[in-house]
Short mmCIF file of C-alpha atoms (C1' of nucleotides) in Angstrom, two decimals:
data_model
loop_
_atom_site.label_atom_id
_atom_site.label_comp_id
_atom_site.label_asym_id
_atom_site.label_seq_id
_atom_site.Cartn_x
_atom_site.Cartn_y
_atom_site.Cartn_z
CA MET S 1 -70.82 35.86 19.54
CA PRO S 2 -73.41 38.61 19.65
CA ASN S 3 -77.02 37.98 18.74
CA ARG S 4 -78.19 37.24 22.20
CA GLY S 5 -78.90 40.67 23.55
CA ASP S 6 -81.63 42.93 22.31
CA ARG S 7 -79.64 45.97 21.31
CA GLY S 8 -79.09 45.87 17.59
CA GLY S 9 -77.16 42.63 17.45
CA ALA S 10 -79.60 40.74 15.28
CA GLN S 11 -80.22 43.70 13.00
CA THR S 12 -76.51 44.23 12.53
CA ARG S 13 -76.08 40.59 11.68
CA ALA S 14 -78.94 40.71 9.19
CA ARG S 15 -77.60 43.87 7.61
CA ILE S 16 -74.15 42.38 7.18
CA ALA S 17 -75.55 39.21 5.63
CA ALA S 18 -77.84 41.15 3.29
CA ILE S 19 -75.12 43.45 2.02
CA ALA S 20 -72.63 40.62 1.71
CA THR S 21 -75.12 38.57 -0.28
CA GLU S 22 -75.76 41.48 -2.60
CA LEU S 23 -72.06 41.99 -3.22
CA PHE S 24 -71.36 38.29 -3.70
CA LEU S 25 -74.16 37.80 -6.22
CA GLU S 26 -73.04 40.89 -8.07
CA ARG S 27 -69.32 40.27 -8.29
CA GLY S 28 -68.67 36.71 -7.19
CA PHE S 29 -67.70 35.32 -3.84
CA GLU S 30 -63.93 35.37 -4.22
CA ASP S 31 -63.80 38.87 -5.63
CA VAL S 32 -65.38 40.49 -2.60
CA THR S 33 -63.27 40.86 0.53
CA ILE S 34 -64.49 40.88 4.08
CA ALA S 35 -63.09 44.39 4.40
CA GLU S 36 -65.40 45.53 1.60
CA VAL S 37 -68.41 43.88 3.17
CA ALA S 38 -67.60 45.50 6.48
CA ALA S 39 -67.18 48.92 4.92
CA ALA S 40 -70.43 48.58 2.93
CA ALA S 41 -72.27 47.55 6.08
CA GLY S 42 -70.78 50.43 8.06
CA VAL S 43 -69.10 48.09 10.47
CA SER S 44 -65.61 46.93 11.30
CA LYS S 45 -64.04 43.77 9.98
CA VAL S 46 -63.85 42.34 13.48
CA THR S 47 -67.59 42.80 13.90
CA VAL S 48 -68.23 40.73 10.80
CA PHE S 49 -66.29 37.87 12.33
CA ALA S 50 -68.10 38.38 15.60
CA HIS S 51 -71.35 37.50 13.83
CA PHE S 52 -70.12 34.88 11.35
CA ASP S 53 -67.49 32.23 11.87
CA ARG S 54 -66.37 32.09 8.27
CA LYS S 55 -66.69 34.18 5.19
CA GLU S 56 -68.81 31.49 3.54
CA ASP S 57 -71.40 31.72 6.28
CA LEU S 58 -72.21 35.23 5.14
CA LEU S 59 -73.99 33.65 2.20
CA LEU S 60 -74.99 30.29 3.66
CA ASP S 61 -76.40 31.46 6.97
CA ARG S 62 -79.84 29.91 6.41
CA LEU S 63 -78.47 26.46 5.75
CA PRO S 64 -78.42 25.33 9.37
CA ASP S 65 -82.22 25.42 9.20
CA VAL S 66 -82.04 22.09 7.40
CA ARG S 67 -81.12 20.50 10.69
CA ASP S 68 -84.46 21.54 12.14
CA VAL S 69 -86.32 20.18 9.14
CA VAL S 70 -84.64 16.84 9.57
CA ARG S 71 -85.08 16.70 13.32
CA THR S 72 -88.73 17.67 13.11
CA ALA S 73 -89.42 15.13 10.38
CA ILE S 74 -87.95 12.30 12.42
CA HIS S 75 -89.37 13.39 15.73
CA GLU S 76 -92.91 14.25 14.81
CA ARG S 77 -93.76 11.46 12.43
CA ALA S 78 -96.81 9.27 12.99
CA ASP S 79 -96.39 5.92 14.70
CA ASP S 80 -96.82 3.88 11.56
CA VAL S 81 -94.28 5.87 9.53
CA GLY S 82 -90.67 4.76 9.22
CA ALA S 83 -87.80 7.21 9.62
CA VAL S 84 -86.74 7.04 5.99
CA GLU S 85 -90.32 7.48 4.90
CA ALA S 86 -90.61 10.53 7.16
CA ILE S 87 -87.59 12.10 5.52
CA ARG S 88 -88.97 11.27 2.12
CA ARG S 89 -92.23 13.05 2.90
CA ALA S 90 -90.42 16.02 4.38
CA VAL S 91 -88.22 16.67 1.35
CA LEU S 92 -91.11 16.12 -1.02
CA ALA S 93 -93.15 18.62 0.97
CA LEU S 94 -90.34 21.18 0.78
CA ALA S 95 -90.15 20.65 -2.97
CA ALA S 96 -93.92 20.89 -3.38
CA GLN S 97 -94.08 24.26 -1.67
CA ARG S 98 -90.90 25.38 -3.42
CA HIS S 99 -89.35 26.23 -0.11
CA PRO S 100 -86.13 28.26 -0.37
CA LEU S 101 -84.22 25.36 1.15
CA SER S 102 -85.38 23.13 -1.69
CA GLY S 103 -83.61 25.31 -4.22
CA LEU S 104 -86.84 25.64 -6.16
CA SER S 105 -87.82 29.15 -5.14
CA GLU S 106 -88.19 31.70 -7.85
CA GLY S 107 -85.23 33.91 -8.67
CA ALA S 108 -82.67 31.67 -7.01
CA GLU S 109 -80.48 31.39 -10.10
CA PRO S 110 -78.00 34.14 -9.22
CA PHE S 111 -77.56 32.62 -5.80
CA LEU S 112 -77.04 29.17 -7.24
CA ARG S 113 -74.67 30.48 -9.86
CA THR S 114 -72.57 32.23 -7.23
CA LEU S 115 -72.56 29.09 -5.13
CA ILE S 116 -71.44 26.78 -7.91
CA ALA S 117 -68.79 29.19 -9.14
CA SER S 118 -66.94 29.27 -5.84
CA PRO S 119 -64.78 26.38 -4.63
CA ALA S 120 -64.84 27.78 -1.12
CA LEU S 121 -68.64 27.85 -1.07
CA THR S 122 -69.09 24.39 -2.53
CA SER S 123 -66.57 23.08 -0.06
CA ARG S 124 -68.47 24.65 2.80
CA LEU S 125 -71.65 23.17 1.37
CA ARG S 126 -70.12 19.73 1.58
CA GLY S 127 -69.23 20.50 5.16
CA PHE S 128 -72.86 21.28 5.91
CA GLU S 129 -73.90 18.13 4.12
CA TYR S 130 -71.70 16.12 6.41
CA GLU S 131 -72.95 17.90 9.51
CA ILE S 132 -76.53 17.21 8.50
CA GLU S 133 -75.65 13.59 7.92
CA LYS S 134 -74.20 13.32 11.41
CA GLU S 135 -77.22 15.10 12.84
CA LEU S 136 -79.53 12.70 11.04
CA ALA S 137 -77.55 9.69 12.23
CA ALA S 138 -77.75 10.99 15.79
CA ASP S 139 -81.50 11.55 15.45
CA LEU S 140 -81.93 8.00 14.17
CA ASP S 141 -79.86 6.67 17.04
CA ALA S 142 -81.95 8.57 19.53
CA ASP S 143 -85.17 7.35 17.97
CA SER S 144 -86.56 4.40 19.87
CA ARG S 145 -88.48 3.08 16.87
CA PHE S 146 -85.58 3.00 14.42
CA ARG S 147 -83.74 -0.27 13.90
CA GLY S 148 -80.81 -0.51 11.58
CA ASP S 149 -77.45 1.02 10.85
CA SER S 150 -78.03 4.69 11.55
CA ALA S 151 -74.74 5.89 10.08
CA LEU S 152 -75.22 3.96 6.86
CA THR S 153 -78.86 4.99 6.55
CA ALA S 154 -78.04 8.65 7.11
CA ALA S 155 -75.16 8.56 4.64
CA LEU S 156 -77.23 6.94 1.89
CA LEU S 157 -80.17 9.28 2.45
CA VAL S 158 -78.05 12.40 2.27
CA ALA S 159 -76.07 11.13 -0.70
CA ALA S 160 -79.22 10.23 -2.61
CA TYR S 161 -80.82 13.55 -1.89
CA ARG S 162 -77.73 15.47 -2.92
CA THR S 163 -77.51 13.66 -6.21
CA VAL S 164 -81.03 14.72 -7.07
CA ALA S 165 -80.42 18.27 -5.85
CA VAL S 166 -77.29 18.64 -7.96
CA GLU S 167 -79.18 17.70 -11.10
CA MET S 168 -81.91 20.19 -10.25
CA VAL S 169 -79.36 22.98 -9.77
CA ARG S 170 -77.78 22.09 -13.08
CA ARG S 171 -81.08 22.47 -14.84
CA ARG S 172 -81.83 25.73 -13.10
CA LEU S 173 -78.54 27.17 -14.25
CA ALA S 174 -79.23 25.85 -17.74
CA GLY S 175 -82.30 28.06 -17.73
CA ASP S 176 -84.93 25.34 -17.98
CA ASP S 177 -88.53 26.08 -17.11
CA LEU S 178 -89.05 26.11 -13.36
CA ALA S 179 -92.27 24.11 -13.42
CA GLU S 180 -90.62 21.39 -15.47
CA ILE S 181 -87.62 21.37 -13.19
CA ALA S 182 -89.82 21.05 -10.13
CA ALA S 183 -91.79 18.18 -11.65
CA ALA S 184 -88.65 16.35 -12.73
CA HIS S 185 -87.11 17.01 -9.33
CA GLN S 186 -90.00 15.38 -7.53
CA ALA S 187 -89.93 12.43 -9.88
CA ARG S 188 -86.21 11.98 -9.33
CA LEU S 189 -86.66 12.21 -5.58
CA GLU S 190 -89.27 9.46 -5.70
CA ARG S 191 -86.99 7.35 -7.82
CA ALA S 192 -84.02 7.89 -5.49
CA PHE S 193 -86.04 6.84 -2.45
CA GLU S 194 -87.23 3.81 -4.36
CA VAL S 195 -83.62 2.85 -4.98
CA LEU S 196 -82.85 3.33 -1.30
CA ALA S 197 -85.71 1.03 -0.40
CA THR S 198 -85.16 -1.69 -2.97
CA GLY S 199 -81.52 -1.46 -3.94
CA LEU S 200 -79.59 -0.47 -7.02
CA PRO S 201 -80.86 -2.07 -10.20
CA ASN S 202 -78.37 -4.54 -11.64
CA GLY S 203 -77.47 -2.67 -14.73
CA GLY S 204 -73.75 -3.12 -15.05
CA MET A 1 -45.69 22.75 -11.33
CA PRO A 2 -42.34 20.99 -11.35
CA ASN A 3 -42.08 17.23 -11.30
CA ARG A 4 -41.88 16.83 -15.01
CA GLY A 5 -38.18 17.14 -15.65
CA ASP A 6 -35.56 14.74 -14.40
CA ARG A 7 -33.37 17.06 -12.39
CA GLY A 8 -34.30 16.81 -8.74
CA GLY A 9 -37.93 17.83 -8.97
CA ALA A 10 -39.40 14.55 -7.85
CA GLN A 11 -36.86 14.07 -5.08
CA THR A 12 -37.47 17.55 -3.77
CA ARG A 13 -41.18 16.91 -3.75
CA ALA A 14 -40.70 13.62 -1.93
CA ARG A 15 -38.36 15.20 0.59
CA ILE A 16 -40.83 17.98 1.34
CA ALA A 17 -43.72 15.55 1.76
CA ALA A 18 -41.67 13.24 3.99
CA ILE A 19 -40.48 16.00 6.29
CA ALA A 20 -43.89 17.63 6.39
CA THR A 21 -45.52 14.32 7.30
CA GLU A 22 -43.01 13.80 10.08
CA LEU A 23 -43.66 17.24 11.51
CA PHE A 24 -47.42 16.93 11.23
CA LEU A 25 -47.56 13.55 12.96
CA GLU A 26 -45.30 14.84 15.67
CA ARG A 27 -46.94 18.14 16.48
CA GLY A 28 -50.28 18.23 14.70
CA PHE A 29 -51.27 19.68 11.36
CA GLU A 30 -52.34 23.14 12.47
CA ASP A 31 -49.32 23.69 14.69
CA VAL A 32 -46.81 23.35 11.89
CA THR A 33 -46.46 26.20 9.43
CA ILE A 34 -45.47 25.96 5.81
CA ALA A 35 -42.49 28.15 6.62
CA GLU A 36 -41.29 25.55 9.12
CA VAL A 37 -41.74 22.73 6.63
CA ALA A 38 -39.84 24.70 4.04
CA ALA A 39 -36.99 25.46 6.42
CA ALA A 40 -36.76 21.85 7.60
CA ALA A 41 -36.67 20.66 3.99
CA GLY A 42 -34.02 23.23 3.11
CA VAL A 43 -36.26 24.86 0.58
CA SER A 44 -38.19 28.09 0.21
CA LYS A 45 -41.85 28.51 1.00
CA VAL A 46 -42.62 29.25 -2.63
CA THR A 47 -41.06 25.94 -3.65
CA VAL A 48 -43.40 24.10 -1.31
CA PHE A 49 -46.36 25.65 -3.08
CA ALA A 50 -44.78 24.89 -6.43
CA HIS A 51 -45.02 21.19 -5.60
CA PHE A 52 -48.27 21.12 -3.65
CA ASP A 53 -51.41 23.11 -4.28
CA ARG A 54 -52.50 23.24 -0.67
CA LYS A 55 -51.00 22.61 2.72
CA GLU A 56 -53.25 19.59 3.21
CA ASP A 57 -51.81 17.89 0.15
CA LEU A 58 -48.47 17.65 1.92
CA LEU A 59 -49.99 14.88 4.00
CA LEU A 60 -52.61 13.53 1.60
CA ASP A 61 -50.52 13.30 -1.52
CA ARG A 62 -51.11 9.59 -2.03
CA LEU A 63 -54.87 9.89 -1.96
CA PRO A 64 -55.29 10.56 -5.68
CA ASP A 65 -54.17 6.96 -6.21
CA VAL A 66 -57.69 5.93 -5.28
CA ARG A 67 -58.84 7.21 -8.63
CA ASP A 68 -56.66 4.66 -10.38
CA VAL A 69 -57.99 1.87 -8.20
CA VAL A 70 -61.55 2.80 -9.12
CA ARG A 71 -60.85 3.24 -12.79
CA THR A 72 -58.97 -0.02 -13.04
CA ALA A 73 -61.68 -1.91 -11.20
CA ILE A 74 -64.38 -0.67 -13.56
CA HIS A 75 -62.35 -0.95 -16.70
CA GLU A 76 -60.70 -4.32 -16.28
CA ARG A 77 -63.55 -6.33 -14.87
CA ALA A 78 -64.67 -9.55 -16.50
CA ASP A 79 -67.62 -9.51 -18.85
CA ASP A 80 -70.01 -11.14 -16.45
CA VAL A 81 -69.22 -8.79 -13.55
CA GLY A 82 -71.31 -5.71 -12.86
CA ALA A 83 -69.73 -2.36 -12.10
CA VAL A 84 -70.88 -2.28 -8.49
CA GLU A 85 -69.67 -5.83 -8.01
CA ALA A 86 -66.30 -4.84 -9.49
CA ILE A 87 -65.94 -2.04 -6.97
CA ARG A 88 -66.98 -4.37 -4.19
CA ARG A 89 -64.27 -6.84 -5.12
CA ALA A 90 -61.68 -4.11 -5.47
CA VAL A 91 -62.23 -2.62 -2.02
CA LEU A 92 -62.40 -6.06 -0.43
CA ALA A 93 -59.11 -6.91 -2.11
CA LEU A 94 -57.50 -3.74 -0.77
CA ALA A 95 -58.75 -4.59 2.70
CA ALA A 96 -57.57 -8.20 2.45
CA GLN A 97 -54.04 -7.17 1.61
CA ARG A 98 -54.17 -4.33 4.14
CA HIS A 99 -53.17 -1.90 1.48
CA PRO A 100 -52.19 1.55 2.83
CA LEU A 101 -55.18 3.08 1.05
CA SER A 102 -57.49 0.78 2.99
CA GLY A 103 -56.39 2.33 6.26
CA LEU A 104 -55.55 -1.13 7.56
CA SER A 105 -51.79 -1.01 7.24
CA GLU A 106 -49.75 -1.45 10.38
CA GLY A 107 -48.64 1.66 12.23
CA ALA A 108 -51.16 3.96 10.61
CA GLU A 109 -52.60 5.21 13.90
CA PRO A 110 -50.51 8.39 14.19
CA PHE A 111 -51.44 9.30 10.66
CA LEU A 112 -55.12 8.65 11.30
CA ARG A 113 -55.00 10.52 14.57
CA THR A 114 -53.46 13.56 12.90
CA LEU A 115 -56.04 13.37 10.14
CA ILE A 116 -59.04 13.20 12.44
CA ALA A 117 -57.72 15.94 14.71
CA SER A 118 -57.57 18.52 11.93
CA PRO A 119 -60.67 20.19 10.48
CA ALA A 120 -58.68 21.33 7.47
CA LEU A 121 -57.55 17.79 6.73
CA THR A 122 -60.96 16.21 7.19
CA SER A 123 -62.44 18.88 4.98
CA ARG A 124 -59.89 18.16 2.28
CA LEU A 125 -60.68 14.49 2.68
CA ARG A 126 -64.32 15.19 1.93
CA GLY A 127 -63.18 17.09 -1.12
CA PHE A 128 -61.29 14.04 -2.32
CA GLU A 129 -64.29 11.89 -1.59
CA TYR A 130 -66.39 14.05 -3.84
CA GLU A 131 -63.78 14.05 -6.59
CA ILE A 132 -63.61 10.29 -6.47
CA GLU A 133 -67.39 10.13 -6.65
CA LYS A 134 -67.38 12.30 -9.75
CA GLU A 135 -64.61 10.20 -11.26
CA LEU A 136 -66.58 7.05 -10.55
CA ALA A 137 -69.74 8.52 -12.06
CA ALA A 138 -67.80 9.49 -15.18
CA ASP A 139 -66.30 6.00 -15.42
CA LEU A 140 -69.76 4.47 -15.15
CA ASP A 141 -71.04 6.82 -17.82
CA ALA A 142 -68.20 5.90 -20.12
CA ASP A 143 -68.76 2.21 -19.52
CA SER A 144 -70.80 0.69 -22.31
CA ARG A 145 -72.09 -2.13 -20.14
CA PHE A 146 -73.41 -0.03 -17.28
CA ARG A 147 -77.09 0.83 -17.24
CA GLY A 148 -78.59 2.96 -14.57
CA ASP A 149 -78.17 6.31 -12.85
CA SER A 150 -74.42 6.76 -12.73
CA ALA A 151 -74.49 9.77 -10.41
CA LEU A 152 -76.78 8.08 -7.90
CA THR A 153 -74.86 4.83 -8.05
CA ALA A 154 -71.54 6.57 -7.53
CA ALA A 155 -72.88 8.65 -4.66
CA LEU A 156 -74.34 5.67 -2.83
CA LEU A 157 -71.23 3.57 -3.35
CA VAL A 158 -68.91 6.23 -2.02
CA ALA A 159 -71.20 7.09 0.88
CA ALA A 160 -71.55 3.45 1.88
CA TYR A 161 -67.83 2.86 1.71
CA ARG A 162 -67.06 5.96 3.72
CA THR A 163 -69.44 4.94 6.47
CA VAL A 164 -67.63 1.65 6.87
CA ALA A 165 -64.23 3.33 6.69
CA VAL A 166 -65.13 5.85 9.38
CA GLU A 167 -66.07 3.09 11.78
CA MET A 168 -62.82 1.29 11.06
CA VAL A 169 -60.80 4.43 11.77
CA ARG A 170 -62.70 4.93 14.98
CA ARG A 171 -61.74 1.45 16.14
CA ARG A 172 -58.13 1.91 15.13
CA LEU A 173 -57.89 5.05 17.20
CA ALA A 174 -59.60 3.27 20.07
CA GLY A 175 -56.66 0.87 20.02
CA ASP A 176 -58.57 -2.30 19.10
CA ASP A 177 -56.70 -5.30 17.77
CA LEU A 178 -55.84 -4.87 14.12
CA ALA A 179 -56.84 -8.37 13.08
CA GLU A 180 -60.25 -7.93 14.68
CA ILE A 181 -60.67 -4.55 13.08
CA ALA A 182 -59.81 -5.96 9.67
CA ALA A 183 -62.26 -8.81 10.04
CA ALA A 184 -65.05 -6.53 11.21
CA HIS A 185 -64.22 -4.12 8.44
CA GLN A 186 -64.63 -6.76 5.79
CA ALA A 187 -67.88 -7.92 7.31
CA ARG A 188 -69.23 -4.40 7.38
CA LEU A 189 -68.18 -3.87 3.79
CA GLU A 190 -70.07 -6.97 2.74
CA ARG A 191 -73.08 -5.79 4.67
CA ALA A 192 -72.96 -2.32 3.14
CA PHE A 193 -72.83 -3.72 -0.38
CA GLU A 194 -75.71 -5.99 0.47
CA VAL A 195 -77.75 -2.95 1.51
CA LEU A 196 -76.81 -1.22 -1.73
CA ALA A 197 -78.02 -4.23 -3.68
CA THR A 198 -81.23 -4.95 -1.80
CA GLY A 199 -82.19 -1.69 -0.15
CA LEU A 200 -82.37 -0.41 3.39
CA PRO A 201 -84.13 -2.74 5.80
CA ASN A 202 -87.42 -1.33 7.03
CA GLY A 203 -86.47 -0.80 10.60
CA GLY A 204 -87.91 2.56 11.41
"C1'" DT Q 1 -76.42 57.28 40.18
"C1'" DC Q 2 -73.67 53.56 39.56
"C1'" DG Q 3 -72.07 49.39 37.73
"C1'" DG Q 4 -72.62 45.51 34.67
"C1'" DT Q 5 -72.89 43.67 30.21
"C1'" DA Q 6 -73.58 43.21 25.14
"C1'" DA Q 7 -71.96 45.32 21.04
"C1'" DG Q 8 -68.59 47.42 18.39
"C1'" DT Q 9 -63.95 49.75 17.43
"C1'" DT Q 10 -58.93 50.11 16.89
"C1'" DT Q 11 -54.70 48.15 16.50
"C1'" DA Q 12 -51.73 44.66 15.76
"C1'" DC Q 13 -50.73 40.39 14.48
"C1'" DC Q 14 -50.42 35.38 12.20
"C1'" DG Q 15 -50.39 32.16 8.44
"C1'" DA Q 16 -51.87 30.44 3.82
"C1'" DG Q 17 -51.37 31.41 -0.67
"C1'" DT Q 18 -49.93 34.40 -5.01
"C1'" DA Q 19 -47.16 37.42 -8.17
"C1'" DA Q 20 -43.06 38.80 -10.23
"C1'" DA Q 21 -38.53 38.80 -11.34
"C1'" DG Q 22 -34.14 36.98 -11.01
"C1'" DG Q 23 -30.43 33.36 -10.10
"C1'" DT Q 24 -28.44 28.50 -10.82
"C1'" DT Q 25 -27.57 24.32 -13.22
"C1'" DG Q 26 -27.38 20.95 -16.54
"C1'" DG Q 27 -28.13 19.16 -21.15
"C1'" DG Q 28 -28.46 19.78 -26.01
"C1'" DT Q 29 -27.01 22.21 -30.26
"C1'" DG Q 30 -24.21 25.13 -33.57
"C1'" DC H 1 -15.99 24.72 -26.73
"C1'" DA H 2 -19.44 28.30 -26.21
"C1'" DC H 3 -23.97 29.20 -25.90
"C1'" DC H 4 -28.65 29.05 -24.82
"C1'" DC H 5 -32.80 27.03 -23.21
"C1'" DA H 6 -35.60 25.02 -19.77
"C1'" DA H 7 -36.47 23.36 -15.30
"C1'" DC H 8 -35.92 24.38 -10.75
"C1'" DC H 9 -35.53 27.25 -7.06
"C1'" DT H 10 -34.92 31.84 -4.57
"C1'" DT H 11 -36.06 36.47 -2.73
"C1'" DT H 12 -39.20 39.90 -1.99
"C1'" DA H 13 -43.40 41.80 -1.45
"C1'" DC H 14 -47.97 41.45 -1.30
"C1'" DT H 15 -53.27 40.06 -0.40
"C1'" DC H 16 -56.67 38.27 2.40
"C1'" DG H 17 -59.01 35.45 5.94
"C1'" DG H 18 -59.03 35.06 10.62
"C1'" DT H 19 -57.64 35.98 15.79
"C1'" DA H 20 -56.23 38.56 20.13
"C1'" DA H 21 -56.55 42.17 23.26
"C1'" DA H 22 -57.67 46.29 25.08
"C1'" DC H 23 -60.71 50.20 24.80
"C1'" DT H 24 -65.31 52.72 23.99
"C1'" DT H 25 -70.18 53.26 23.98
"C1'" DA H 26 -74.79 52.74 25.41
"C1'" DC H 27 -78.46 50.66 27.50
"C1'" DC H 28 -80.56 48.46 31.66
"C1'" DG H 29 -81.60 47.32 36.14
"C1'" DA H 30 -80.66 47.89 41.23
#
DNA sequence: TCGGTAAGTTTACCGAGTAAAGGTTGGGTG
DNA sequence: CACCCAACCTTTACTCGGTAAACTTACCGA
């Protein structure tokens, strides 16, 4: 893959991603071909695949950043803070600043709409989710202070977070007020982490 | 899709799936083409896709049965049994009888090996996982006795179960003794449900 | 000046999946 | 019996994502 050298590689990659994103948001992911993206970016089809492994990555190329968020949260927490608590603080911080990765940034609706409308994209999203879960489990394993079942902890954390995120996306696409969504999102995050800490309420 | 009438449809489907499975286990999922499966089954490529939506479904065609297991468990539980408890009993029962869906049936290693070796198959498996989660959430919603966050409950249940299942598969492929695997599997299931009920231990 | 190397191009190909239109067979109905 | 309908399957042709390989271009450092 390119992107290592200093002669245009990174710019080309950025240009391809930008144009692809524009086309996808405009016409839907499935209705834009790689050949079109390549032509619009003034580049050959092969070059597109030199920069991105899969078509879906043209839109989701920022998602791997989540790994860093997770790793940093675990690694740089204070001594008296548990791993789960560190993750909790990290995702709440992202939500509070309406970081793009939180899904709460302004104007994200077209992106979210495009994402939800495409089976290929949602499938790839689940793939990322699983990668992040594995990453988190590995980080927990490598952490000398963590005691417990790292795989189970990682799986429950990611699942809980996703549940809350899905509801937030639903409300964004329903056109609800962003401030209300953000507030409800944070409340639901708190609630989800509470459930993780104390167990499911016996309701059924 | 065929399979409704009584003239050969179901047999043809079964024959295709059987031959495809054989080929996949023998040579790996990615190294067998649909054209080969079709030829070996004495059928055209189009007919294969008339019976199965995707290539992966040729191997995973029994997986949708899990939905029925879940639905039945929720729906036919006794009055004094909670929904989560009903699921717990159902999966423990499957494990106890080494039901094929539990992954504990004898001789399943080649199947599991083929599954794990293929990104396309594992991805499809995650897709099923998510469908089952949605199904479970819907069942909980429809259940008059259940109180709580159905989406969160379903997500945590499925995530917890998967974690335990993954470890079991790992041990099967490592060649451990099946009886030991089954015993450990049941113990880990109990432990996972305990965590769901009482929360993650504060280890980190 | 020369050669190495990263980036991109052309060409050719593979395999999954779809569309369309037509052929075969059996079962039910006038 | 003759006929037709419906289900099943076929052939053909196509689209699109993705890969392989060999060639070009341009910078960069010795």
